Amino acid sequence: ARLTGMAQAITHLADPLVVIVITAVVAGVLVRVRRPRLALLLVVCTLGTAALTTATKCAVDRARPPQQLWLSTAAGPAFPSGHSAQAVACYGSLAVIGCAFLKRPAPRAGMIASAMVIGVLIGVSRVYLAVHWPSDVIAGWSVASLWLCVLLLTAWVTPRLRSAHRIPSATI
């Protein structure tokens, strides 16, 4: 019962309302401190991940494990795990944002490690609570990781292409 309570508490870290509040608050703070591109990264990563997982859930329409096994509530198709995907999208983006403010390697590594631990714990909690198959969780992690990487590579490559081709920023 104690482990189940811990798993339920951990899984709530990626509930839609929690992710929305975290995203809104952090994005608001980032805009206020004049870091709108970081705010945009967080918002686009979390919203994009939600869109990708929702579309995939509709396309695949995979059933969850048998409901009599569930130790928590769940709704909708299982594949991919939205909680697992949002764990990577939200907390992974927060780690990237933290790294933008931290200059030393050790604190940066700590931010990244913390995001990874949170993501793993949320994914494992979904399987432990019997509301997802392991492959649902792996797919959720993969979708969000790929989307975050696409956004980071785009943010890294775009300014370099502009300067290499001397394209004014208003045209891209």
Short mmCIF file of N, CA, C and O in Angstrom, two decimals, residues 45-148:
data_model
loop_
_atom_site.label_atom_id
_atom_site.label_comp_id
_atom_site.label_asym_id
_atom_site.label_seq_id
_atom_site.Cartn_x
_atom_site.Cartn_y
_atom_site.Cartn_z
N CYS A 45 7.36 22.46 -26.75
CA CYS A 45 7.70 21.08 -26.43
C CYS A 45 6.54 20.37 -25.75
O CYS A 45 6.17 19.26 -26.13
N THR A 46 5.94 21.01 -24.74
CA THR A 46 4.84 20.35 -24.03
C THR A 46 3.59 20.23 -24.90
O THR A 46 2.96 19.18 -24.94
N LEU A 47 3.25 21.30 -25.63
CA LEU A 47 2.06 21.23 -26.49
C LEU A 47 2.28 20.29 -27.67
O LEU A 47 1.37 19.53 -28.03
N GLY A 48 3.45 20.34 -28.27
CA GLY A 48 3.75 19.45 -29.39
C GLY A 48 3.72 17.99 -28.97
O GLY A 48 3.20 17.13 -29.70
N THR A 49 4.27 17.71 -27.81
CA THR A 49 4.25 16.34 -27.30
C THR A 49 2.81 15.89 -27.05
O THR A 49 2.45 14.76 -27.39
N ALA A 50 2.00 16.76 -26.48
CA ALA A 50 0.59 16.41 -26.25
C ALA A 50 -0.11 16.12 -27.58
O ALA A 50 -0.86 15.14 -27.69
N ALA A 51 0.15 16.92 -28.59
CA ALA A 51 -0.47 16.71 -29.90
C ALA A 51 0.01 15.40 -30.53
O ALA A 51 -0.80 14.62 -31.06
N LEU A 52 1.30 15.15 -30.46
CA LEU A 52 1.85 13.92 -31.03
C LEU A 52 1.32 12.68 -30.33
O LEU A 52 0.96 11.69 -30.99
N THR A 53 1.26 12.69 -29.00
CA THR A 53 0.77 11.52 -28.28
C THR A 53 -0.73 11.32 -28.52
O THR A 53 -1.18 10.19 -28.69
N THR A 54 -1.48 12.41 -28.56
CA THR A 54 -2.93 12.29 -28.81
C THR A 54 -3.19 11.71 -30.20
O THR A 54 -4.02 10.81 -30.36
N ALA A 55 -2.49 12.22 -31.20
CA ALA A 55 -2.66 11.71 -32.56
C ALA A 55 -2.27 10.24 -32.65
O ALA A 55 -2.97 9.43 -33.29
N THR A 56 -1.18 9.88 -31.99
CA THR A 56 -0.74 8.48 -32.02
C THR A 56 -1.72 7.58 -31.28
O THR A 56 -2.03 6.48 -31.73
N LYS A 57 -2.24 8.03 -30.13
CA LYS A 57 -3.25 7.26 -29.40
C LYS A 57 -4.46 6.99 -30.29
O LYS A 57 -4.96 5.86 -30.32
N CYS A 58 -4.91 8.01 -31.02
CA CYS A 58 -6.07 7.84 -31.91
C CYS A 58 -5.76 6.88 -33.05
O CYS A 58 -6.60 6.05 -33.41
N ALA A 59 -4.57 6.97 -33.60
CA ALA A 59 -4.19 6.11 -34.73
C ALA A 59 -4.02 4.65 -34.32
O ALA A 59 -4.45 3.74 -35.02
N VAL A 60 -3.39 4.44 -33.16
CA VAL A 60 -3.08 3.06 -32.73
C VAL A 60 -4.25 2.45 -31.96
O VAL A 60 -4.56 1.27 -32.14
N ASP A 61 -4.88 3.21 -31.09
CA ASP A 61 -6.04 2.78 -30.30
C ASP A 61 -5.79 1.46 -29.55
O ASP A 61 -6.60 0.54 -29.60
N ARG A 62 -4.68 1.40 -28.86
CA ARG A 62 -4.30 0.20 -28.13
C ARG A 62 -4.99 0.18 -26.75
O ARG A 62 -5.03 1.18 -26.05
N ALA A 63 -5.48 -0.99 -26.38
CA ALA A 63 -6.14 -1.15 -25.09
C ALA A 63 -5.11 -1.14 -23.95
O ALA A 63 -3.97 -1.55 -24.13
N ARG A 64 -5.57 -0.68 -22.81
CA ARG A 64 -4.74 -0.69 -21.61
C ARG A 64 -4.75 -2.11 -21.02
O ARG A 64 -5.56 -2.95 -21.42
N PRO A 65 -3.88 -2.33 -20.03
CA PRO A 65 -3.96 -3.62 -19.32
C PRO A 65 -5.36 -3.80 -18.71
O PRO A 65 -6.10 -2.82 -18.57
N PRO A 66 -5.72 -5.02 -18.34
CA PRO A 66 -7.06 -5.26 -17.78
C PRO A 66 -7.34 -4.35 -16.58
O PRO A 66 -6.51 -4.21 -15.68
N GLN A 67 -8.52 -3.76 -16.58
CA GLN A 67 -8.88 -2.77 -15.57
C GLN A 67 -8.86 -3.33 -14.15
O GLN A 67 -8.57 -2.60 -13.20
N GLN A 68 -9.11 -4.60 -13.98
CA GLN A 68 -9.10 -5.18 -12.63
C GLN A 68 -7.70 -5.17 -12.01
O GLN A 68 -7.57 -5.31 -10.79
N LEU A 69 -6.68 -4.94 -12.81
CA LEU A 69 -5.30 -4.85 -12.30
C LEU A 69 -4.91 -3.43 -11.89
O LEU A 69 -3.93 -3.25 -11.18
N TRP A 70 -5.66 -2.44 -12.35
CA TRP A 70 -5.29 -1.05 -12.14
C TRP A 70 -5.21 -0.69 -10.66
O TRP A 70 -6.07 -1.05 -9.87
N LEU A 71 -4.19 0.08 -10.32
CA LEU A 71 -4.03 0.63 -8.98
C LEU A 71 -4.24 2.15 -9.00
O LEU A 71 -3.92 2.84 -8.03
N SER A 72 -4.74 2.65 -10.11
CA SER A 72 -5.00 4.07 -10.30
C SER A 72 -6.08 4.19 -11.36
O SER A 72 -6.50 3.19 -11.94
N THR A 73 -6.47 5.41 -11.65
CA THR A 73 -7.46 5.61 -12.71
C THR A 73 -6.75 5.99 -14.00
O THR A 73 -5.64 6.53 -13.99
N ALA A 74 -7.40 5.68 -15.11
CA ALA A 74 -6.86 6.02 -16.42
C ALA A 74 -8.01 6.04 -17.41
O ALA A 74 -9.06 5.44 -17.16
N ALA A 75 -7.80 6.74 -18.50
CA ALA A 75 -8.83 6.81 -19.53
C ALA A 75 -8.18 6.87 -20.90
O ALA A 75 -7.04 7.32 -21.04
N GLY A 76 -8.89 6.41 -21.90
CA GLY A 76 -8.42 6.49 -23.27
C GLY A 76 -7.45 5.39 -23.63
O GLY A 76 -7.11 4.54 -22.81
N PRO A 77 -6.99 5.44 -24.87
CA PRO A 77 -6.04 4.42 -25.35
C PRO A 77 -4.72 4.48 -24.59
O PRO A 77 -4.37 5.50 -23.99
N ALA A 78 -3.98 3.39 -24.67
CA ALA A 78 -2.76 3.25 -23.88
C ALA A 78 -1.49 3.74 -24.59
O ALA A 78 -0.58 4.23 -23.94
N PHE A 79 -1.45 3.60 -25.91
CA PHE A 79 -0.19 3.78 -26.64
C PHE A 79 -0.17 5.09 -27.40
O PHE A 79 -1.06 5.32 -28.23
N PRO A 80 0.84 5.92 -27.16
CA PRO A 80 1.90 5.87 -26.16
C PRO A 80 1.43 6.47 -24.84
O PRO A 80 0.40 7.14 -24.79
N SER A 81 2.20 6.28 -23.79
CA SER A 81 1.86 6.83 -22.49
C SER A 81 2.02 8.35 -22.50
O SER A 81 3.12 8.87 -22.67
N GLY A 82 0.91 9.05 -22.31
CA GLY A 82 0.95 10.51 -22.26
C GLY A 82 1.71 11.03 -21.05
O GLY A 82 2.43 12.03 -21.14
N HIS A 83 1.55 10.34 -19.89
CA HIS A 83 2.27 10.77 -18.69
C HIS A 83 3.78 10.64 -18.91
O HIS A 83 4.55 11.54 -18.56
N SER A 84 4.21 9.53 -19.49
CA SER A 84 5.64 9.32 -19.73
C SER A 84 6.17 10.34 -20.73
O SER A 84 7.27 10.88 -20.56
N ALA A 85 5.40 10.62 -21.77
CA ALA A 85 5.81 11.60 -22.77
C ALA A 85 5.90 12.99 -22.15
O ALA A 85 6.89 13.71 -22.35
N GLN A 86 4.89 13.38 -21.37
CA GLN A 86 4.91 14.71 -20.77
C GLN A 86 6.00 14.84 -19.71
O GLN A 86 6.51 15.94 -19.49
N ALA A 87 6.36 13.74 -19.07
CA ALA A 87 7.47 13.79 -18.11
C ALA A 87 8.75 14.21 -18.82
O ALA A 87 9.48 15.08 -18.33
N VAL A 88 9.00 13.63 -19.98
CA VAL A 88 10.20 13.98 -20.74
C VAL A 88 10.07 15.40 -21.31
O VAL A 88 11.01 16.20 -21.23
N ALA A 89 8.92 15.71 -21.88
CA ALA A 89 8.73 17.02 -22.51
C ALA A 89 8.86 18.15 -21.50
O ALA A 89 9.64 19.09 -21.70
N CYS A 90 8.13 18.06 -20.41
CA CYS A 90 8.11 19.15 -19.43
C CYS A 90 9.42 19.22 -18.64
O CYS A 90 10.10 20.24 -18.63
N TYR A 91 9.77 18.12 -17.99
CA TYR A 91 10.95 18.15 -17.13
C TYR A 91 12.25 18.18 -17.94
O TYR A 91 13.24 18.76 -17.50
N GLY A 92 12.24 17.58 -19.13
CA GLY A 92 13.41 17.68 -20.01
C GLY A 92 13.63 19.11 -20.48
O GLY A 92 14.75 19.61 -20.49
N SER A 93 12.53 19.78 -20.85
CA SER A 93 12.63 21.19 -21.24
C SER A 93 13.11 22.05 -20.07
O SER A 93 13.92 22.96 -20.25
N LEU A 94 12.59 21.76 -18.89
CA LEU A 94 13.02 22.51 -17.71
C LEU A 94 14.52 22.32 -17.46
O LEU A 94 15.21 23.27 -17.06
N ALA A 95 15.02 21.13 -17.70
CA ALA A 95 16.46 20.88 -17.54
C ALA A 95 17.27 21.69 -18.56
O ALA A 95 18.29 22.28 -18.21
N VAL A 96 16.79 21.74 -19.80
CA VAL A 96 17.47 22.53 -20.82
C VAL A 96 17.47 24.01 -20.42
O VAL A 96 18.48 24.70 -20.52
N ILE A 97 16.32 24.48 -19.93
CA ILE A 97 16.21 25.87 -19.49
C ILE A 97 17.16 26.14 -18.32
O ILE A 97 17.86 27.15 -18.29
N GLY A 98 17.19 25.21 -17.37
CA GLY A 98 18.11 25.36 -16.25
C GLY A 98 19.56 25.43 -16.71
O GLY A 98 20.34 26.24 -16.21
N CYS A 99 19.90 24.61 -17.71
CA CYS A 99 21.26 24.62 -18.24
C CYS A 99 21.60 25.95 -18.92
O CYS A 99 22.76 26.36 -18.93
N ALA A 100 20.60 26.63 -19.45
CA ALA A 100 20.84 27.92 -20.08
C ALA A 100 21.22 28.98 -19.04
O ALA A 100 21.91 29.95 -19.37
N PHE A 101 20.79 28.77 -17.81
CA PHE A 101 21.09 29.72 -16.75
C PHE A 101 22.33 29.33 -15.93
O PHE A 101 22.95 30.18 -15.32
N LEU A 102 22.65 28.06 -15.94
CA LEU A 102 23.80 27.57 -15.17
C LEU A 102 25.01 27.46 -16.08
O LEU A 102 24.91 26.99 -17.20
N LYS A 103 26.15 27.88 -15.59
CA LYS A 103 27.36 27.88 -16.42
C LYS A 103 28.30 26.72 -16.12
O LYS A 103 29.06 26.30 -16.97
N ARG A 104 28.25 26.21 -14.91
CA ARG A 104 29.19 25.15 -14.52
C ARG A 104 28.65 23.77 -14.91
O ARG A 104 27.44 23.52 -14.83
N PRO A 105 29.52 22.86 -15.31
CA PRO A 105 29.08 21.54 -15.76
C PRO A 105 28.38 20.69 -14.69
O PRO A 105 27.40 20.01 -15.01
N ALA A 106 28.82 20.73 -13.46
CA ALA A 106 28.23 19.88 -12.42
C ALA A 106 26.75 20.21 -12.17
O ALA A 106 25.92 19.30 -12.16
N PRO A 107 26.40 21.48 -11.98
CA PRO A 107 24.98 21.78 -11.80
C PRO A 107 24.14 21.45 -13.04
O PRO A 107 23.01 21.01 -12.94
N ARG A 108 24.73 21.66 -14.22
CA ARG A 108 24.02 21.30 -15.45
C ARG A 108 23.76 19.80 -15.49
O ARG A 108 22.66 19.36 -15.83
N ALA A 109 24.77 19.02 -15.16
CA ALA A 109 24.60 17.56 -15.14
C ALA A 109 23.55 17.16 -14.12
O ALA A 109 22.76 16.24 -14.36
N GLY A 110 23.53 17.85 -12.99
CA GLY A 110 22.52 17.58 -11.97
C GLY A 110 21.11 17.86 -12.46
O GLY A 110 20.18 17.11 -12.18
N MET A 111 20.94 18.94 -13.21
CA MET A 111 19.64 19.28 -13.78
C MET A 111 19.18 18.19 -14.74
O MET A 111 18.04 17.74 -14.70
N ILE A 112 20.08 17.78 -15.61
CA ILE A 112 19.74 16.76 -16.61
C ILE A 112 19.44 15.43 -15.92
O ILE A 112 18.46 14.75 -16.24
N ALA A 113 20.27 15.06 -14.95
CA ALA A 113 20.05 13.80 -14.22
C ALA A 113 18.72 13.83 -13.47
O ALA A 113 17.99 12.82 -13.47
N SER A 114 18.39 14.95 -12.88
CA SER A 114 17.12 15.06 -12.15
C SER A 114 15.93 14.88 -13.09
O SER A 114 14.97 14.18 -12.77
N ALA A 115 16.00 15.51 -14.26
CA ALA A 115 14.92 15.36 -15.24
C ALA A 115 14.79 13.92 -15.69
O ALA A 115 13.68 13.39 -15.83
N MET A 116 15.92 13.26 -15.88
CA MET A 116 15.89 11.86 -16.31
C MET A 116 15.30 10.97 -15.22
O MET A 116 14.49 10.09 -15.52
N VAL A 117 15.69 11.20 -13.99
CA VAL A 117 15.16 10.40 -12.88
C VAL A 117 13.64 10.59 -12.76
O VAL A 117 12.90 9.62 -12.61
N ILE A 118 13.19 11.84 -12.86
CA ILE A 118 11.74 12.09 -12.78
C ILE A 118 11.03 11.37 -13.93
O ILE A 118 10.00 10.71 -13.71
N GLY A 119 11.57 11.46 -15.13
CA GLY A 119 10.97 10.79 -16.28
C GLY A 119 10.90 9.28 -16.11
O GLY A 119 9.87 8.66 -16.38
N VAL A 120 11.99 8.69 -15.64
CA VAL A 120 12.02 7.25 -15.42
C VAL A 120 11.02 6.84 -14.33
O VAL A 120 10.25 5.88 -14.49
N LEU A 121 11.02 7.59 -13.22
CA LEU A 121 10.10 7.26 -12.13
C LEU A 121 8.64 7.35 -12.56
O LEU A 121 7.82 6.50 -12.20
N ILE A 122 8.31 8.37 -13.33
CA ILE A 122 6.92 8.50 -13.80
C ILE A 122 6.57 7.34 -14.72
O ILE A 122 5.51 6.73 -14.59
N GLY A 123 7.46 7.00 -15.63
CA GLY A 123 7.20 5.87 -16.52
C GLY A 123 7.04 4.56 -15.78
O GLY A 123 6.10 3.79 -16.02
N VAL A 124 7.93 4.30 -14.85
CA VAL A 124 7.86 3.07 -14.05
C VAL A 124 6.58 3.05 -13.23
O VAL A 124 5.93 2.01 -13.09
N SER A 125 6.17 4.22 -12.71
CA SER A 125 4.94 4.28 -11.92
C SER A 125 3.73 3.89 -12.76
O SER A 125 2.81 3.24 -12.26
N ARG A 126 3.71 4.25 -14.03
CA ARG A 126 2.59 3.93 -14.91
C ARG A 126 2.47 2.42 -15.10
O ARG A 126 1.37 1.87 -15.12
N VAL A 127 3.60 1.75 -15.22
CA VAL A 127 3.59 0.29 -15.36
C VAL A 127 3.24 -0.36 -14.02
O VAL A 127 2.42 -1.28 -13.95
N TYR A 128 3.83 0.11 -12.93
CA TYR A 128 3.54 -0.42 -11.60
C TYR A 128 2.04 -0.30 -11.28
O TYR A 128 1.44 -1.23 -10.74
N LEU A 129 1.45 0.83 -11.65
CA LEU A 129 0.03 1.05 -11.38
C LEU A 129 -0.86 0.27 -12.35
O LEU A 129 -2.09 0.30 -12.25
N ALA A 130 -0.25 -0.43 -13.28
CA ALA A 130 -0.91 -1.33 -14.24
C ALA A 130 -1.87 -0.61 -15.18
O ALA A 130 -2.82 -1.21 -15.68
N VAL A 131 -1.59 0.66 -15.47
CA VAL A 131 -2.42 1.40 -16.42
C VAL A 131 -1.74 1.51 -17.79
O VAL A 131 -2.34 2.06 -18.73
N HIS A 132 -0.52 1.01 -17.90
CA HIS A 132 0.21 1.00 -19.17
C HIS A 132 1.06 -0.26 -19.27
O HIS A 132 1.52 -0.81 -18.27
N TRP A 133 1.26 -0.65 -20.51
CA TRP A 133 2.23 -1.70 -20.82
C TRP A 133 3.61 -1.03 -20.88
O TRP A 133 3.71 0.16 -21.18
N PRO A 134 4.68 -1.77 -20.63
CA PRO A 134 6.03 -1.17 -20.74
C PRO A 134 6.29 -0.51 -22.10
O PRO A 134 6.90 0.56 -22.16
N SER A 135 5.81 -1.11 -23.16
CA SER A 135 6.03 -0.53 -24.49
C SER A 135 5.32 0.82 -24.65
O SER A 135 5.78 1.69 -25.41
N ASP A 136 4.21 1.03 -23.96
CA ASP A 136 3.52 2.34 -23.98
C ASP A 136 4.44 3.41 -23.41
O ASP A 136 4.53 4.53 -23.94
N VAL A 137 5.09 3.08 -22.31
CA VAL A 137 5.98 4.01 -21.62
C VAL A 137 7.20 4.30 -22.49
O VAL A 137 7.58 5.47 -22.67
N ILE A 138 7.81 3.28 -23.04
CA ILE A 138 8.98 3.46 -23.90
C ILE A 138 8.63 4.33 -25.10
O ILE A 138 9.39 5.23 -25.49
N ALA A 139 7.45 4.10 -25.68
CA ALA A 139 7.01 4.91 -26.82
C ALA A 139 6.78 6.36 -26.40
O ALA A 139 7.15 7.29 -27.13
N GLY A 140 6.20 6.57 -25.23
CA GLY A 140 5.99 7.94 -24.74
C GLY A 140 7.31 8.67 -24.55
O GLY A 140 7.46 9.83 -24.96
N TRP A 141 8.26 7.99 -23.91
CA TRP A 141 9.58 8.59 -23.73
C TRP A 141 10.20 8.93 -25.09
O TRP A 141 10.81 9.98 -25.27
N SER A 142 10.06 8.01 -26.05
CA SER A 142 10.68 8.18 -27.37
C SER A 142 10.08 9.34 -28.14
O SER A 142 10.80 10.15 -28.73
N VAL A 143 8.74 9.44 -28.14
CA VAL A 143 8.07 10.53 -28.85
C VAL A 143 8.54 11.88 -28.31
O VAL A 143 8.93 12.77 -29.07
N ALA A 144 8.52 12.03 -26.99
CA ALA A 144 8.90 13.32 -26.39
C ALA A 144 10.40 13.61 -26.56
O ALA A 144 10.78 14.75 -26.82
N SER A 145 11.22 12.60 -26.43
CA SER A 145 12.67 12.80 -26.61
C SER A 145 12.99 13.24 -28.03
O SER A 145 13.79 14.16 -28.24
N LEU A 146 12.36 12.60 -28.99
CA LEU A 146 12.58 12.96 -30.38
C LEU A 146 12.11 14.39 -30.65
O LEU A 146 12.82 15.18 -31.28
N TRP A 147 10.93 14.75 -30.16
CA TRP A 147 10.40 16.10 -30.36
C TRP A 147 11.31 17.15 -29.70
O TRP A 147 11.61 18.17 -30.31
N LEU A 148 11.76 16.88 -28.49
CA LEU A 148 12.66 17.81 -27.81
C LEU A 148 13.96 17.95 -28.59
O LEU A 148 14.46 19.07 -28.77
#
